[in-house]
Structure formats: structure tokens, C-alpha cells
mmCIF file of C-alpha atoms and ligand atoms in Angstrom:
data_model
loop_
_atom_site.group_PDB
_atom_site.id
_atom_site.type_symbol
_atom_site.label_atom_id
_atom_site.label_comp_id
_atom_site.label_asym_id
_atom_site.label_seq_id
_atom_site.Cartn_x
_atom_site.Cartn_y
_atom_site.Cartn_z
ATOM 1 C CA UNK A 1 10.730 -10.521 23.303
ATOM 2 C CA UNK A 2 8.941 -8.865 26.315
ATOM 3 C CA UNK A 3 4.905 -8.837 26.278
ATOM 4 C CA UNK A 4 4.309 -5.826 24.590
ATOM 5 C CA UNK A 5 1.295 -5.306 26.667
ATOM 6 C CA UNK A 6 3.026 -6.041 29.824
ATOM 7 C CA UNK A 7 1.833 -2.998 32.289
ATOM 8 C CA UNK A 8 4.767 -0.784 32.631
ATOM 9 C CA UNK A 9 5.270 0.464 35.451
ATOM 10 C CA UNK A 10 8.298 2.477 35.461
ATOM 11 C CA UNK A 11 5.967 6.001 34.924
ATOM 12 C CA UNK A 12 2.423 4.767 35.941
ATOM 13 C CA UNK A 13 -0.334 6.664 34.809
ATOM 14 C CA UNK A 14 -4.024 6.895 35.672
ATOM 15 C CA UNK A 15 -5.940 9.225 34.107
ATOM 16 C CA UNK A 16 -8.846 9.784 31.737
ATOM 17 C CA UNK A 17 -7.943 11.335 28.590
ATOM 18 C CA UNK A 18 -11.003 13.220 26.319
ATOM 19 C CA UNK A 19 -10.879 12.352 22.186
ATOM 20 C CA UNK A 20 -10.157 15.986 21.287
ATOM 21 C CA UNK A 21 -12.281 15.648 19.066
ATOM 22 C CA UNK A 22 -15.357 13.864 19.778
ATOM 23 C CA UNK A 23 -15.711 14.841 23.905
ATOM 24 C CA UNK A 24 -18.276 12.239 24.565
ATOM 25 C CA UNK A 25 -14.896 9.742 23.731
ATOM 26 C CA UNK A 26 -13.060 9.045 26.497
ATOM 27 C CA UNK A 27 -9.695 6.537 27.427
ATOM 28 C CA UNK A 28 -9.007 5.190 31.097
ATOM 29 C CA UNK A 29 -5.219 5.448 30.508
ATOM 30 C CA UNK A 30 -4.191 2.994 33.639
ATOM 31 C CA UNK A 31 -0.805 1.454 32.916
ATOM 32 C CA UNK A 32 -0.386 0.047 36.270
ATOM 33 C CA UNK A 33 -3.196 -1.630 36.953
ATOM 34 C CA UNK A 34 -4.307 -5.103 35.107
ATOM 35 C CA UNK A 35 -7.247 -4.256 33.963
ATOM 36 C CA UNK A 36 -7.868 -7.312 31.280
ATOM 37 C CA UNK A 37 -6.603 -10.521 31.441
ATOM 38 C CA UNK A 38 -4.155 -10.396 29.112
ATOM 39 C CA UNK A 39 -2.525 -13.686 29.392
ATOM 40 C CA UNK A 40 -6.256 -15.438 28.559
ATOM 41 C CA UNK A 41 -6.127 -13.724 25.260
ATOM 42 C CA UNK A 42 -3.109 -15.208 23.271
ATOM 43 C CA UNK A 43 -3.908 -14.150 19.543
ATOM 44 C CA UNK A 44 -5.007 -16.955 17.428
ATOM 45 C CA UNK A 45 -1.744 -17.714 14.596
ATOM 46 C CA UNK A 46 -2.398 -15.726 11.279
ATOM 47 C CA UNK A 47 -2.016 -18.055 7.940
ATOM 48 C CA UNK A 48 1.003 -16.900 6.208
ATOM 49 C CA UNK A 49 1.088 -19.619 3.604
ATOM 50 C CA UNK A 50 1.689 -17.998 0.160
ATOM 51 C CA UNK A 51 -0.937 -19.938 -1.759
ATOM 52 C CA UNK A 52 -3.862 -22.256 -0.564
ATOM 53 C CA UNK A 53 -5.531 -24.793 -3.095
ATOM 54 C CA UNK A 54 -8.487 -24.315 -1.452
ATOM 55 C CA UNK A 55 -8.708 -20.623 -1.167
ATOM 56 C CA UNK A 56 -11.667 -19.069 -3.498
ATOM 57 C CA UNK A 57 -10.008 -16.077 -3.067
ATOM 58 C CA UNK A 58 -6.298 -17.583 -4.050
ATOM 59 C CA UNK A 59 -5.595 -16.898 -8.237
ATOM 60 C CA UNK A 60 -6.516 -20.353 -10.202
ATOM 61 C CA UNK A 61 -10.098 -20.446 -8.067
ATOM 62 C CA UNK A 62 -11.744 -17.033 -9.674
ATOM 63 C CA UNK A 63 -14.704 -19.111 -10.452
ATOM 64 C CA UNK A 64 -15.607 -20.011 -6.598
ATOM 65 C CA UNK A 65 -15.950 -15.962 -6.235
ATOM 66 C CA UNK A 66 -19.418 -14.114 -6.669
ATOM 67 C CA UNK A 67 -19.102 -12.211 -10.110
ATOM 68 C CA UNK A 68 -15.858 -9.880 -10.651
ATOM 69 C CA UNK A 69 -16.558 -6.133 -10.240
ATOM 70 C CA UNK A 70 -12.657 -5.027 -11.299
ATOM 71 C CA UNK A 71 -9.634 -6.344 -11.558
ATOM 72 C CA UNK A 72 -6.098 -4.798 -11.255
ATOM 73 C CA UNK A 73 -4.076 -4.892 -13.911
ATOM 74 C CA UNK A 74 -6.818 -4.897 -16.636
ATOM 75 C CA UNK A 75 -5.178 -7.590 -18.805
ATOM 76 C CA UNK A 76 -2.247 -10.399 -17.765
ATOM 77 C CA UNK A 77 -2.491 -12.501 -14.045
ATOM 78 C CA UNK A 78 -4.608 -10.090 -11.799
ATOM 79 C CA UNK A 79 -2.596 -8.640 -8.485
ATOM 80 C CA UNK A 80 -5.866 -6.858 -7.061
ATOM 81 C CA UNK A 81 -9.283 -8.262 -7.432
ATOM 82 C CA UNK A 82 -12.668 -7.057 -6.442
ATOM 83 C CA UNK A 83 -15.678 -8.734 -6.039
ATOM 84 C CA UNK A 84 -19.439 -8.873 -4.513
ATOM 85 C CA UNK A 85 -19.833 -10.179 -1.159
ATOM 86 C CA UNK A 86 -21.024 -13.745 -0.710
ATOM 87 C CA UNK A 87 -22.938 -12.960 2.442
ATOM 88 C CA UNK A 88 -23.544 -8.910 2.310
ATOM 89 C CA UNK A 89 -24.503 -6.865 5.457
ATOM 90 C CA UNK A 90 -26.833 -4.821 3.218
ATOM 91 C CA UNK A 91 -28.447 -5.955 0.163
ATOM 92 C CA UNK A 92 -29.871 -4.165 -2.743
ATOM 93 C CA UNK A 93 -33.151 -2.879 -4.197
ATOM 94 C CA UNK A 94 -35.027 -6.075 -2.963
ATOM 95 C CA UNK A 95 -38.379 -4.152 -1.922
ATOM 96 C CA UNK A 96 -38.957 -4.617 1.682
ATOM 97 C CA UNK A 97 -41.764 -3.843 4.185
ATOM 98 C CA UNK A 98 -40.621 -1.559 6.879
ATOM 99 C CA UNK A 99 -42.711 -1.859 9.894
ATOM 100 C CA UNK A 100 -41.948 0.758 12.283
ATOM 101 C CA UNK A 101 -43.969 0.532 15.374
ATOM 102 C CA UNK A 102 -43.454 2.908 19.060
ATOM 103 C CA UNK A 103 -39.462 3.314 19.353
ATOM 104 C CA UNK A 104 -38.657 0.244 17.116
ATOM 105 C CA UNK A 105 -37.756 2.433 14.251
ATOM 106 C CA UNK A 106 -35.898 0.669 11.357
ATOM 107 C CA UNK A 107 -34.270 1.971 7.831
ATOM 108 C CA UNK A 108 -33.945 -0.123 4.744
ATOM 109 C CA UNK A 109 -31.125 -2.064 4.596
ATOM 110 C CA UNK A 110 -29.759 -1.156 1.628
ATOM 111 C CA UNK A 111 -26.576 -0.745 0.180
ATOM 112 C CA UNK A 112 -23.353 -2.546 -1.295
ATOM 113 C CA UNK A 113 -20.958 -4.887 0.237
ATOM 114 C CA UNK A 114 -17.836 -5.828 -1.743
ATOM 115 C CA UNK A 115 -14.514 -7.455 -1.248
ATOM 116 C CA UNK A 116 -11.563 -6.524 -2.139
ATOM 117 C CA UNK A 117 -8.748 -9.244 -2.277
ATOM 118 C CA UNK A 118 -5.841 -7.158 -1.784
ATOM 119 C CA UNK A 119 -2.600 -9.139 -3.187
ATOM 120 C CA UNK A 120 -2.406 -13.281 -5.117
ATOM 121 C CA UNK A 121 -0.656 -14.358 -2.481
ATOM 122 C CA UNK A 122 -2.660 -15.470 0.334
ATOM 123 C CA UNK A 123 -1.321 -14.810 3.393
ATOM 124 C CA UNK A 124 1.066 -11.859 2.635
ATOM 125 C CA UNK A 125 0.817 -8.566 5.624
ATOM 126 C CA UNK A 126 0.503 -5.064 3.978
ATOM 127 C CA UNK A 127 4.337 -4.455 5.511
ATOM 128 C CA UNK A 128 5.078 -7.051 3.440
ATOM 129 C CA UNK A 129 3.755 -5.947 -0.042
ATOM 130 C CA UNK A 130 5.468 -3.199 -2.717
ATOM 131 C CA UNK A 131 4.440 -0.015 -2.161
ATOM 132 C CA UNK A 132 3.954 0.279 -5.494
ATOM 133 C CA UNK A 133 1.303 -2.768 -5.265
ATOM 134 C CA UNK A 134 0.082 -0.733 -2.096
ATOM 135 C CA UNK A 135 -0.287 2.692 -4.335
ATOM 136 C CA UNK A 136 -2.690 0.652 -6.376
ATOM 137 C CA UNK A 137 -4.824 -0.889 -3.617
ATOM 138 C CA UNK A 138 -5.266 2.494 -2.295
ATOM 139 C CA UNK A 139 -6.238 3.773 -6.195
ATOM 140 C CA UNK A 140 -8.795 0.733 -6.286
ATOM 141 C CA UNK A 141 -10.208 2.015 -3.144
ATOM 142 C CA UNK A 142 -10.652 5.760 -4.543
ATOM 143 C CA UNK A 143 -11.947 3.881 -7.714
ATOM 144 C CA UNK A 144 -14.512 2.162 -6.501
ATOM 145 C CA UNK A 145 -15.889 4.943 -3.781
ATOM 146 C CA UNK A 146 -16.046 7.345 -6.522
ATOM 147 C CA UNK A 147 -18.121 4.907 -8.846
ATOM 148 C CA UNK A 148 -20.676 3.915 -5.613
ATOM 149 C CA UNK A 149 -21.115 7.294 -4.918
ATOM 150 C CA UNK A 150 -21.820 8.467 -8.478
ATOM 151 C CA UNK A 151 -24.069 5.165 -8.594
ATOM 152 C CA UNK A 152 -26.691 6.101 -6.556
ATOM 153 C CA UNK A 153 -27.617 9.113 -4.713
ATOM 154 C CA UNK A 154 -29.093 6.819 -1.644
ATOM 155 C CA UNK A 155 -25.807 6.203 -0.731
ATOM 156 C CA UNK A 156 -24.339 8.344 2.007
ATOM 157 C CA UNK A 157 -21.302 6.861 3.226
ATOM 158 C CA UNK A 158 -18.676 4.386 1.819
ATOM 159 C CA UNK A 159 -16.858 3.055 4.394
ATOM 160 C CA UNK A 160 -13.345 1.059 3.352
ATOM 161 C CA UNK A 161 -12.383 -1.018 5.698
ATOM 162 C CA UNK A 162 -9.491 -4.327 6.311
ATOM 163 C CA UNK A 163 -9.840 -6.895 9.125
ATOM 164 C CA UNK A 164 -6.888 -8.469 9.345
ATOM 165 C CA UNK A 165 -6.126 -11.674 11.172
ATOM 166 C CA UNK A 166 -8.815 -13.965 12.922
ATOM 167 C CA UNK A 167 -8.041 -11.874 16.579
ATOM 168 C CA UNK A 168 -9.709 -8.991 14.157
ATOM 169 C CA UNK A 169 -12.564 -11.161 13.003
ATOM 170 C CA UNK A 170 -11.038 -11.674 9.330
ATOM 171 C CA UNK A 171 -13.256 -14.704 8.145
ATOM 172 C CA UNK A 172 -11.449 -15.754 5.107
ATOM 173 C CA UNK A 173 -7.458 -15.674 5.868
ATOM 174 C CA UNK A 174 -6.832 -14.494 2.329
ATOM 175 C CA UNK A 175 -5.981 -10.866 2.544
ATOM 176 C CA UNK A 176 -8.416 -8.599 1.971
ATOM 177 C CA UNK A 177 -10.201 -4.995 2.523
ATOM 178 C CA UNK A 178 -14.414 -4.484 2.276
ATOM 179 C CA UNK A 179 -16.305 -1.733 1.120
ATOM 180 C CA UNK A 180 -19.425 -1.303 2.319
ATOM 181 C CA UNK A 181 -21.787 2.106 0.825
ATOM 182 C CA UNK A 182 -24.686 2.512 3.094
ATOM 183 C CA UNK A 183 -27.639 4.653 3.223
ATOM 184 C CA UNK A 184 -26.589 6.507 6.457
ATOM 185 C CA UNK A 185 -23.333 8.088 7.733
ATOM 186 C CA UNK A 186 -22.024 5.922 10.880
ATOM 187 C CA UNK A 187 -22.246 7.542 13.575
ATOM 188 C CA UNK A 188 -19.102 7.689 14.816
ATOM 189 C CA UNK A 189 -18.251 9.583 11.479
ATOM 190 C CA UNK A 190 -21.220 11.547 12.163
ATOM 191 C CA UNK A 191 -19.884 12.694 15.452
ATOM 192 C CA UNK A 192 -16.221 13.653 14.095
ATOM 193 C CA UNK A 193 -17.604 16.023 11.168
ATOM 194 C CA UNK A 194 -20.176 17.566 13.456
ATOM 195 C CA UNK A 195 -17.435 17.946 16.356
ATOM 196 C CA UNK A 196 -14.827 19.478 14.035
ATOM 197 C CA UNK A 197 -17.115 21.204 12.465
ATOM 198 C CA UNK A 198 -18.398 22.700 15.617
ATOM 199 C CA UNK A 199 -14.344 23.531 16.737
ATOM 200 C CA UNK A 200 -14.008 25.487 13.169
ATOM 201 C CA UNK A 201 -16.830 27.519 13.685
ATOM 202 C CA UNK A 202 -15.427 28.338 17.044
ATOM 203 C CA UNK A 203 -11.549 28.755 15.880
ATOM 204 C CA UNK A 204 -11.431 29.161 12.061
ATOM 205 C CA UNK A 205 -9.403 26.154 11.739
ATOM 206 C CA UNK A 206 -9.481 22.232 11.260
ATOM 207 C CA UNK A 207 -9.199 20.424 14.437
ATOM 208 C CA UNK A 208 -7.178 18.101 13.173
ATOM 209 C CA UNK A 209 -4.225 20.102 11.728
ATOM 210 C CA UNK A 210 -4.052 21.287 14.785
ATOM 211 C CA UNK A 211 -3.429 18.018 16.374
ATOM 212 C CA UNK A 212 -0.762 17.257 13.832
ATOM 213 C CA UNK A 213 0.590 20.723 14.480
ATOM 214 C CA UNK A 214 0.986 19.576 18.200
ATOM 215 C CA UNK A 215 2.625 16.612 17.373
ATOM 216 C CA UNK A 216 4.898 18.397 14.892
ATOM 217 C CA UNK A 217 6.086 20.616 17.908
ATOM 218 C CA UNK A 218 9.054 19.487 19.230
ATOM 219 C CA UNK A 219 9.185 20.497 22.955
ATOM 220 C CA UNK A 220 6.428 23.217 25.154
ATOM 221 C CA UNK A 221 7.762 25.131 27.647
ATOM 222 C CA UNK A 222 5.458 26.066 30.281
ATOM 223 C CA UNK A 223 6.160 29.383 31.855
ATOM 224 C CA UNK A 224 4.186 30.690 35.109
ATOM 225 C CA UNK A 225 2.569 34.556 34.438
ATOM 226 C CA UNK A 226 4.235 36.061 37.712
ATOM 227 C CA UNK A 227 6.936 34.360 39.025
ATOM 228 C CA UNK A 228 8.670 33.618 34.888
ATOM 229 C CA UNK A 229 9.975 30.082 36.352
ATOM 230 C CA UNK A 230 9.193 27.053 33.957
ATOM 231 C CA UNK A 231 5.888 25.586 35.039
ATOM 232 C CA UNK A 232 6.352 22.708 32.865
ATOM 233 C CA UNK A 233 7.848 21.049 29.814
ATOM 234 C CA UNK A 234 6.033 18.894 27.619
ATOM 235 C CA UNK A 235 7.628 17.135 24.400
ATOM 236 C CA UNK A 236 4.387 16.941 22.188
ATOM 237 C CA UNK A 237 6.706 15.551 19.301
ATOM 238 C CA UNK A 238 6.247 12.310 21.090
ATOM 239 C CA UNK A 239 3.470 11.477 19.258
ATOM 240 C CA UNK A 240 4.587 10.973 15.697
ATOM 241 C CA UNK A 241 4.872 7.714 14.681
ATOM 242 C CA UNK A 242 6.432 7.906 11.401
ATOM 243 C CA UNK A 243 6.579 10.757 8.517
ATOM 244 C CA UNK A 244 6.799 11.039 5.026
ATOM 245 C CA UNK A 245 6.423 13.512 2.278
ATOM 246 C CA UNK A 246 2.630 14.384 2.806
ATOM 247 C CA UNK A 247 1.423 12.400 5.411
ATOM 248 C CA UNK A 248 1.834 11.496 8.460
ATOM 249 C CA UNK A 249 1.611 7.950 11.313
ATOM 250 C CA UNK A 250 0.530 9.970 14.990
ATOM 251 C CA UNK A 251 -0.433 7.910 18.155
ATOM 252 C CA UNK A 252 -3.519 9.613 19.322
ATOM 253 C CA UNK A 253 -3.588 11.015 22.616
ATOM 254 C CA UNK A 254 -6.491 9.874 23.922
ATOM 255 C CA UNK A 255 -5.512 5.938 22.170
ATOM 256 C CA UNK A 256 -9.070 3.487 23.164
ATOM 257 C CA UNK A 257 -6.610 0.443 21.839
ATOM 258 C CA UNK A 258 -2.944 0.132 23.169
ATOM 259 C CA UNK A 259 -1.429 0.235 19.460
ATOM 260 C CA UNK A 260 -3.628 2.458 17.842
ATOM 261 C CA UNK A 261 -2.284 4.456 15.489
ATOM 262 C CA UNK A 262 -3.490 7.099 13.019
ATOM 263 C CA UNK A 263 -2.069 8.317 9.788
ATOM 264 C CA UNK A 264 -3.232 11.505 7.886
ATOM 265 C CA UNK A 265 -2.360 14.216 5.105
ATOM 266 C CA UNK A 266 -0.257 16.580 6.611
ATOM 267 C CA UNK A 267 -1.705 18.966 4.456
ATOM 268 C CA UNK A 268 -5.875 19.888 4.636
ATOM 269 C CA UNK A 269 -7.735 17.844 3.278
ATOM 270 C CA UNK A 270 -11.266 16.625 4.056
ATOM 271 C CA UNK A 271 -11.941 13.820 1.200
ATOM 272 C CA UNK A 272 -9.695 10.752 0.725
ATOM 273 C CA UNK A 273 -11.139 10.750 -3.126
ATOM 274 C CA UNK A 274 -8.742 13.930 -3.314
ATOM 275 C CA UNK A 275 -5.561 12.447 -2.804
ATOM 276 C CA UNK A 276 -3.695 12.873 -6.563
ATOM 277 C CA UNK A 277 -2.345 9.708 -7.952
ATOM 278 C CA UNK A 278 1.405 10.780 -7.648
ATOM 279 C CA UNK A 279 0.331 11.078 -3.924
ATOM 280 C CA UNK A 280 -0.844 7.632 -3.259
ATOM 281 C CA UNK A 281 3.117 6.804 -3.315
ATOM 282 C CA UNK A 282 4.051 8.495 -0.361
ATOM 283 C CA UNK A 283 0.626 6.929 1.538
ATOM 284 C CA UNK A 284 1.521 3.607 1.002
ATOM 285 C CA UNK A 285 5.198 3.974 2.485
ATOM 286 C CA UNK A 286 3.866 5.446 4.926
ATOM 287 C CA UNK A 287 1.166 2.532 6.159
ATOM 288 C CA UNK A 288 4.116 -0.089 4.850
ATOM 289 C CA UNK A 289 6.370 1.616 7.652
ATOM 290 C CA UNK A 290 3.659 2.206 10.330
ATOM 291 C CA UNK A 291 2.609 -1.399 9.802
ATOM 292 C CA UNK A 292 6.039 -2.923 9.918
ATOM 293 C CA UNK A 293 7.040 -0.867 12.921
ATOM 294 C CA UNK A 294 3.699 -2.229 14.867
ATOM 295 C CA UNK A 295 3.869 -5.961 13.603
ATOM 296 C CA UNK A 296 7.960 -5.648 14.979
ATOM 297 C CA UNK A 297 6.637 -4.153 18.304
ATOM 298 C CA UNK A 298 3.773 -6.417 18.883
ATOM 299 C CA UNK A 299 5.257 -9.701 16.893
ATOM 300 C CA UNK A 300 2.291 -10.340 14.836
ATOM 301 C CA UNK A 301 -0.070 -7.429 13.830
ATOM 302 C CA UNK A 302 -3.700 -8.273 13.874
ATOM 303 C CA UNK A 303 -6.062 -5.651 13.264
ATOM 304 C CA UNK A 304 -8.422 -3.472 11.535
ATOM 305 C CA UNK A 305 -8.128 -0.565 9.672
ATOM 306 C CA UNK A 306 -10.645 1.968 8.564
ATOM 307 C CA UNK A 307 -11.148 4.803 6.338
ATOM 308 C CA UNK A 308 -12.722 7.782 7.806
ATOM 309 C CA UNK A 309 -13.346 10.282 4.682
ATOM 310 C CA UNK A 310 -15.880 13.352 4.477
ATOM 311 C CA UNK A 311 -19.403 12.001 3.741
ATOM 312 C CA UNK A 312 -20.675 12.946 -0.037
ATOM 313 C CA UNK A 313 -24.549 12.852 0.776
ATOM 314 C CA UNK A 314 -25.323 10.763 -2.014
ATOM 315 C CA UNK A 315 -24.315 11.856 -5.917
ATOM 316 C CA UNK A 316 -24.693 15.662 -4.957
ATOM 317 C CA UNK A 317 -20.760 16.004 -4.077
ATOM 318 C CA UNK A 318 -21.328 19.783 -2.581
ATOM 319 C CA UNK A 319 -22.857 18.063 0.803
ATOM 320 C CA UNK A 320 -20.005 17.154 1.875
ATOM 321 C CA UNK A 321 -18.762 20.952 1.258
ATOM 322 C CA UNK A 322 -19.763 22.711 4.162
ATOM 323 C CA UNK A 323 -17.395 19.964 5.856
ATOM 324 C CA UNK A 324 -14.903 20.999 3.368
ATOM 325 C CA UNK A 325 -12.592 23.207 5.640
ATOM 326 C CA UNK A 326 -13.400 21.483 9.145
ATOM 327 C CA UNK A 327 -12.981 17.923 8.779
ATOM 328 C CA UNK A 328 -9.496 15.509 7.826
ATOM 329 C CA UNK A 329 -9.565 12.462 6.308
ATOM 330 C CA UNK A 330 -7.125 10.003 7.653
ATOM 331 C CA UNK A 331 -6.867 5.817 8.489
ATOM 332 C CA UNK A 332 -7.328 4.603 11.569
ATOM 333 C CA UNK A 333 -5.511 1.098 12.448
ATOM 334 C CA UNK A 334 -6.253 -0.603 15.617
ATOM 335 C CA UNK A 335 -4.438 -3.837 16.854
ATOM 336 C CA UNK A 336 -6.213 -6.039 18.667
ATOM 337 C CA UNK A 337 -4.427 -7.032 21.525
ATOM 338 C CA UNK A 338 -7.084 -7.573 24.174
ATOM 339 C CA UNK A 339 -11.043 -8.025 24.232
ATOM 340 C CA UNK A 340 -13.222 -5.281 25.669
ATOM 341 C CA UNK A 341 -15.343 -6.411 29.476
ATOM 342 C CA UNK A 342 -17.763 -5.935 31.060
ATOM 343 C CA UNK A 343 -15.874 -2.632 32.323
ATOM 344 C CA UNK A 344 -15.948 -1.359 29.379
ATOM 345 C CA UNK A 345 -19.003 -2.853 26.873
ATOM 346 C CA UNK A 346 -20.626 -1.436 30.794
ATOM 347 C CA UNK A 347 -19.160 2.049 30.750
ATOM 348 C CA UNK A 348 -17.880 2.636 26.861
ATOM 349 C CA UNK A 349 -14.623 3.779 28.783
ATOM 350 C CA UNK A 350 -11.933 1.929 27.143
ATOM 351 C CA UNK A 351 -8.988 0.871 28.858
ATOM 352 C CA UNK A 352 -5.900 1.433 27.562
ATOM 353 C CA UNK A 353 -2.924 -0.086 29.475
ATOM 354 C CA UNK A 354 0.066 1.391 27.744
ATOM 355 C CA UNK A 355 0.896 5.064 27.924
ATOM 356 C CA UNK A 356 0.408 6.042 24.586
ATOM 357 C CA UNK A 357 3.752 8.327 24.787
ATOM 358 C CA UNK A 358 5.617 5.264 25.572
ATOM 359 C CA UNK A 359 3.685 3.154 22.829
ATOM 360 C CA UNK A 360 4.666 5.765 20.085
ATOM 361 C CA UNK A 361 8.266 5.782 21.785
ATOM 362 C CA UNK A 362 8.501 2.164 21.274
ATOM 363 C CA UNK A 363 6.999 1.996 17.849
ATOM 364 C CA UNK A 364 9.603 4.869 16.553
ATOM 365 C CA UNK A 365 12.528 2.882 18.297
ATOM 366 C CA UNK A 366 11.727 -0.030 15.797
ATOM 367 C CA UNK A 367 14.857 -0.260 13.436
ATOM 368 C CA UNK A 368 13.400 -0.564 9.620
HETATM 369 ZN ZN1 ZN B 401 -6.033 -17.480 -0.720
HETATM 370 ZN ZN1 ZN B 402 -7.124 19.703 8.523
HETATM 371 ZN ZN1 ZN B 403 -11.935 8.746 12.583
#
């Protein structure tokens, strides 16, 4: 197989592309220039074995976990198991001093860290599992949002995330997703609700099914006002990834990592909690696919995923509501293929190598 992130240079682009959608965001699209050394950063192996003696997370070892917070199926061997965090990023009620002093402001700490080990089997890749095993890791991660949110009104964001592989910083090679409910909305939530939010106010509708309505459009034509010739042509459909029944795999525009790919409702809808159960289905054939197509295309998918859903404010669901119209939940995956420099920890201009037309070309091409 050819590098995947080999510059092409057949059509070489340089240009930087805005996030529709949070301006501040931008991408140095430069496909023909080597901007990273990619040949320094050969991704460490991923541990496919199916079952590890060793494992506390692998079935047979449920007593080298922290305490069990669910478990999926209630009775019989357990496929999906969730548990507290060994060594949380935020902590709970422990009273703490909070010395603010000049610009060294600080917050509590608080909040909920928990684990989620995704599947028994150890080493196994989400393109790899049932959907119908999927389904119910996506229902356990509804579950358990719902639950933290209606737990404690402190809690402003739930963030569901999976790091996946040790080139995305997964600690324990057993498969698994976190969930971390924090007392503040992460900013770079924060600055997607306020931007859409802002672009409804201006157009009376969300941002984001307008994107997918771009990428739904087969082919522009660009006409010029006086003269009627075509101006230019541009195949917007080039951007869809893969499709099913109610949602939908896009390559974003304006990609910060060379694989990135996003996958959405194709109908409105701000909160993740509000997919129905019948629903999840169709989701988790979708991320099977998506997956399978990028692990074929890169040979080896390492990467993390994250759930971007409307914030609840805490146990009063009807904060979220003025975001109700303007924002769209979807899943963000990003393979990591390369390490951000100095260039860009510098600038926070990420480089992107591949054309992201020609990433999403290569990732439909993938026979499944
Ligand atoms: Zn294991
Ligand atoms: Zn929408
Ligand atoms: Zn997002």
C-alpha cells in the first residue's frame, strides 16, 4: 500500500480554509509541501490479541476494576461494562480551598470520570464489532449522560469520548470509551453553540444542516451575471463519506487532521440524548462503515472520537433550549497520523496535508 499521507501532488493546494462554523478555526490545507515529518512518526502497533490474562479490564479480572457502575446485559457474561476511573481528571465533593489570587483564577475540580470498556474481547476495533453490540454501546452512552445530568445540577457538560490506540494516547489497550461530566462546557463546545447560534439568528436556520445540505448537492454550477457563461463548477457531493438511513459520515471542509471525519443526523437535531432507540441501529452502521473505510485507507486506525451534544446546564434540561434549533449534535473522529509542531502548537493553524476532497474520494473508493 502507498503512504496514505504521502503529499499528493497531482492537484496541489495551498490555501487556508475557515471552520464554517467556528471562524476563529482555521486549516493550512498545503498538500505539496512537507510540512511534518511524517516518516519520524510511524504509529506505535495496536494490541489486537482477543484476551489478555493480565488485562483488569479483560472478563475473568472484574475484581482488579474500581467498583461497577453498569453492566450490559444485566444478567449472563457482561459484553459492555462501566466503571469509575482509577485515576480521574476531576474528583468529587472532596471540599477544597480555592485560592484565586490577580489572573490565577481557578474552578473546583469537580466532576465524574468513568470508563467504559466497550466489548470482552480486548483488542477488537469498533469496525470490527456487531452493530447490534455497537447500538448498545451507543444506548450505554445515552444511559449514563442522562443519569449524570439528572445527578447533579453542577454538572454542565458530559463529554463521551474513545482514544483509541497508543498513537491516540489510549493507556490501557483494552477497548474502551470515557465519560467525563464537568462543571463547565469546553470551550470548544462553547464556541460551536454560540457560533451557530449566532448564524441562526442571522439566517433562521442550523448551520449545520446546511453543511450537510451542501454536501448532499451533487454538482454547483457557477454562472457569471452578464456574460451567462459558466464561471465555475463545483461538485460539493464530494464530501460525503458514507450514508445511511438518518445519518450521515461528511469530511469537513476545513479538516485540522488529514482523516477527519464527521458523522451526524441528517435530520435536526441538537441533543444526542434524543436519538430513539430504533435509531441507534442505523448510527452504529454508520460509524462501523466510516471506521472500516478509514482503518482500510490508512491500514491501522488510531484515533479519537468525541461526542459533541447540546450542553443541558445542569438538571434544568430547558438551558440547553434556546440552543434547541441552532446547534447539531454529531461525532467527531480524528486519526492520528502525525504530531502537531512548533508551527502549529505556535500558530493554532493546523496543517493538513491531504486535500480533504481527495481524502473523502479515497475513503468512499474503499470496497466494503
Ligand atoms: Zn483486556
Ligand atoms: Zn441542524
Ligand atoms: Zn464539534
Amino acid at each position: 500500500m502507498s503512504d496514505p499521507n504521502a503529499p499528493d501532488n497531482s492537484s496541489e493546494v495551498r490555501e487556508i480554509r475557515i471552520n464554517p462554523i467556528v471562524p476563529s478555526e482555521s486549516v493550512l490545507v498545503a498538500t505539496a509541501r512537507s510540512m511534518r515529518p511524517k516518516k519520524a512518526e510511524e504509529l506505535a502497533p495496536r494490541d489486537t490479541r482477543k484476551h489478555v490474562e493480565t488485562c483488569p479490564f479483560c472478563r475473568g479480572n472484574e475484581h482488579k476494576t474500581p467498583p461497577v457502575i453498569l453492566s450490559w446485559p444485566a444478567d449472563g457474561d457482561w459484553q459492555i461494562r462501566m466503571v469509575e476511573n482509577l485515576y480521574p481528571v476531576l474528583g468529587d465533593d472532596r471540599e477544597q480551598a480555592n485560592f484565586n489570587f490577580g489572573l490565577q483564577q481557578t474552578i473546583d475540580g469537580y466532576g465524574r470520570h468513568e470508563v467504559i470498556i466497550d466489548h470482552h474481547e480486548h483488542g477488537i476495533a469498533v469496525q470490527d464489532m456487531a452493530e447490534s453490540h455497537l447500538a448498545a454501546l451507543f444506548g450505554v452512552y445515552q444511559a449514563r449522560m442522562q443519569q449524570l445530568f439528572a445527578s447533579d445540577e453542577r454538572l454542565k457538560y458530559v463529554l463521551v469520548f474513545k482514544n483509541f490506540g497508543p498513537a491516540a494516547g489510549a493507556s490501557i489497550p483494552h477497548t474502551h470509551s470515557q465519560v467525563i461530566a464537568m462543571p463547565v462546557v469546553p470551550e470548544n463546545v462553547d464556541a460551536e453553540v454560540k457560533n451557530s447560534a449566532a448564524y441562526y439568528a442571522k439566517h433562521h436556520h442550523c448551520i449545520f444542516c446546511a453543511l450537510i445540505d451542501e454536501a448532499l448537492t451533487f454538482e454547483a454550477t457557477i454562472y457569471d451575471r452578464n456574460s451567462g457563461a459558466v464561471r465555475r463548477k463545483i461538485n460539493v457531493g464530494q464530501y460525503v463519506v458514507e450514508r445511511g438511513e438518518k445519518f450521515i459520515a461528511i469530511k469537513p471542509f476545513a479538516s485540522r487532521y488529514e482523516w477527519e471525519v464527521h458523522i451526524l443526523p441528517l435530520a435536526h437535531q441538537a441533543d444526542f440524548l434524543d436519538v430513539r432507540g430504533e435509531d441507534l441501529a442505523d448510527l452504529a452502521r454508520v460509524v462501523k462503515r466510516t471506521m472500516a473505510r478509514l482503518d482500510a485507507v490508512i491500514g491501522g486506525a488510531q484515533y479519537n472520537f468525541f461526542l459533541h451534544s447540546v450542553p443541558h446546564g445542569g438538571t434544568d434540561s430547558k438551558q440547553g433550549a434556546p440552543y434547541a434549533a441552532s446547534y447539531h449534535w454529531h461525532l467527531e473522529i480524528c486519526p492520528r497520523t502525525s504530531i502537531p509542531t512548533g508551527f502549529e502548537l505556535g500558530s493554532g493553524l493546523f496543517v493538513n496535508t491531504i486535500n480533504p476532497e481527495q481524502a473523502a474520494e479515497r475513503l468512499r473508493a474503499v470496497d466494503l
